[in-house]
Amino acid sequence: MCVLAGCGVVTGAAAAVYRWVDDAGRVHFSDTPPASHTEVLEFAPGTAAQAARRQQLLAEESAAAARDEACAAARTQLAQYQSAGRLVERDPDGNERELNADERASLVETAQARVDADCEVSR
């Protein structure tokens, strides 16, 4: 019984860890803050494998959000090209030139290809 009591109980509470770099450039970690120049790091309970899985899920969510944003931008661009009364391009001096039908069709085709690439049907 004493052995079990001596082992202690591991809690699931996250603890603050302070990180700082001293004047010599050495990195230090501690559970108590130094006088200045600290960065608080929060560690979630669990194993390294669980932490890696959480990081993987966050990365996947971030990538999915980026894909959704790229898809929305591509769809918006395509809709603008398709619905515009006229399309113009500006040269470096600010002079405008209206695009002809072939140039316009090429822009729409390029925008459609971007939608096809950025908006996967399988999602």
Coordinates of C-alpha atoms in Angstrom, one line a residue, residues 5-116:
A5 CA 1.0 5.8 -2.2
G6 CA 4.7 6.6 -2.9
C7 CA 4.2 6.4 -6.6
G8 CA 1.9 9.4 -6.6
V9 CA -1.0 10.1 -8.9
V10 CA -0.5 11.5 -12.3
T11 CA -3.0 14.2 -13.1
G12 CA -4.2 15.3 -16.5
A13 CA -3.8 19.1 -15.8
A14 CA -1.7 21.1 -18.1
A15 CA 1.2 22.8 -16.5
A16 CA 2.8 26.1 -17.5
V17 CA 6.4 25.8 -18.6
Y18 CA 8.5 28.9 -19.0
R19 CA 11.1 29.3 -21.7
W20 CA 13.8 31.9 -21.9
V21 CA 17.2 32.6 -23.4
D22 CA 19.9 34.0 -21.2
D23 CA 22.5 36.5 -22.3
A24 CA 24.9 33.8 -23.4
G25 CA 22.3 32.4 -25.8
R26 CA 21.4 29.3 -23.7
V27 CA 17.8 28.2 -23.7
H28 CA 16.3 27.4 -20.3
F29 CA 13.0 25.8 -19.3
S30 CA 11.4 26.0 -15.8
D31 CA 8.1 25.7 -14.0
T32 CA 8.8 29.0 -12.3
P33 CA 9.2 32.2 -14.3
P34 CA 12.5 34.1 -14.4
A35 CA 12.7 37.8 -13.8
S36 CA 12.2 38.7 -17.5
H37 CA 12.1 37.6 -21.1
T38 CA 9.7 34.7 -20.7
E39 CA 7.5 32.8 -23.1
V40 CA 4.8 30.6 -21.5
L41 CA 4.4 27.2 -23.2
E42 CA 1.2 25.2 -22.5
F43 CA 1.5 21.4 -22.7
A44 CA -1.6 19.3 -23.0
P45 CA -1.6 16.0 -21.1
G46 CA -1.1 12.7 -23.0
T47 CA 1.6 10.8 -24.7
A48 CA 3.9 12.0 -27.4
A49 CA 1.9 9.9 -29.9
Q50 CA -1.3 11.6 -28.8
A51 CA 0.3 15.0 -29.1
A52 CA 1.6 14.1 -32.6
R53 CA -1.9 13.0 -33.6
R54 CA -3.3 16.3 -32.3
Q55 CA -0.7 18.2 -34.4
Q56 CA -1.6 16.1 -37.4
L57 CA -5.3 16.8 -37.0
L58 CA -4.6 20.6 -36.7
A59 CA -2.5 20.5 -39.8
E60 CA -5.1 18.6 -41.7
E61 CA -7.8 21.1 -40.6
S62 CA -5.6 24.0 -41.6
A63 CA -4.9 22.5 -45.0
A64 CA -8.6 21.8 -45.5
A65 CA -9.4 25.5 -44.7
A66 CA -6.7 26.7 -47.1
R67 CA -8.1 24.4 -49.8
D68 CA -11.7 25.7 -49.2
E69 CA -10.4 29.3 -49.3
A70 CA -8.5 28.7 -52.6
C71 CA -11.6 27.0 -54.1
A72 CA -13.8 29.9 -53.1
A73 CA -11.4 32.4 -54.6
A74 CA -11.1 30.4 -57.8
R75 CA -14.9 30.2 -58.1
T76 CA -15.3 34.0 -57.5
Q77 CA -12.7 34.8 -60.2
L78 CA -14.4 32.5 -62.7
A79 CA -17.8 34.1 -62.0
Q80 CA -16.3 37.5 -62.4
Y81 CA -14.8 36.7 -65.7
Q82 CA -18.0 35.1 -66.9
S83 CA -20.3 37.9 -65.9
A84 CA -18.1 40.9 -66.7
G85 CA -19.5 43.1 -69.4
R86 CA -16.0 43.7 -70.6
L87 CA -12.5 42.7 -69.5
V88 CA -9.6 45.1 -69.7
E89 CA -5.9 44.8 -68.9
R90 CA -3.6 47.7 -67.8
D91 CA -0.1 48.2 -68.9
P92 CA 2.6 49.5 -66.5
D93 CA 1.7 53.0 -67.5
G94 CA -1.9 52.6 -66.5
N95 CA -3.3 52.5 -70.0
E96 CA -6.3 50.2 -70.5
R97 CA -6.9 47.8 -73.4
E98 CA -10.1 45.8 -73.8
L99 CA -9.6 42.0 -74.2
N100 CA -11.0 40.5 -77.4
A101 CA -13.2 37.4 -77.5
D102 CA -10.3 34.9 -77.8
E103 CA -8.4 36.5 -74.9
R104 CA -11.6 36.5 -72.8
A105 CA -12.2 32.9 -73.6
S106 CA -8.6 32.0 -72.6
L107 CA -9.1 33.8 -69.3
V108 CA -12.3 31.9 -68.6
E109 CA -10.7 28.6 -69.6
T110 CA -7.7 29.3 -67.2
A111 CA -10.1 30.2 -64.4
Q112 CA -12.1 27.1 -65.0
A113 CA -8.9 25.0 -64.8
R114 CA -8.1 26.6 -61.5
V115 CA -11.6 25.8 -60.2
D116 CA -11.2 22.2 -61.3

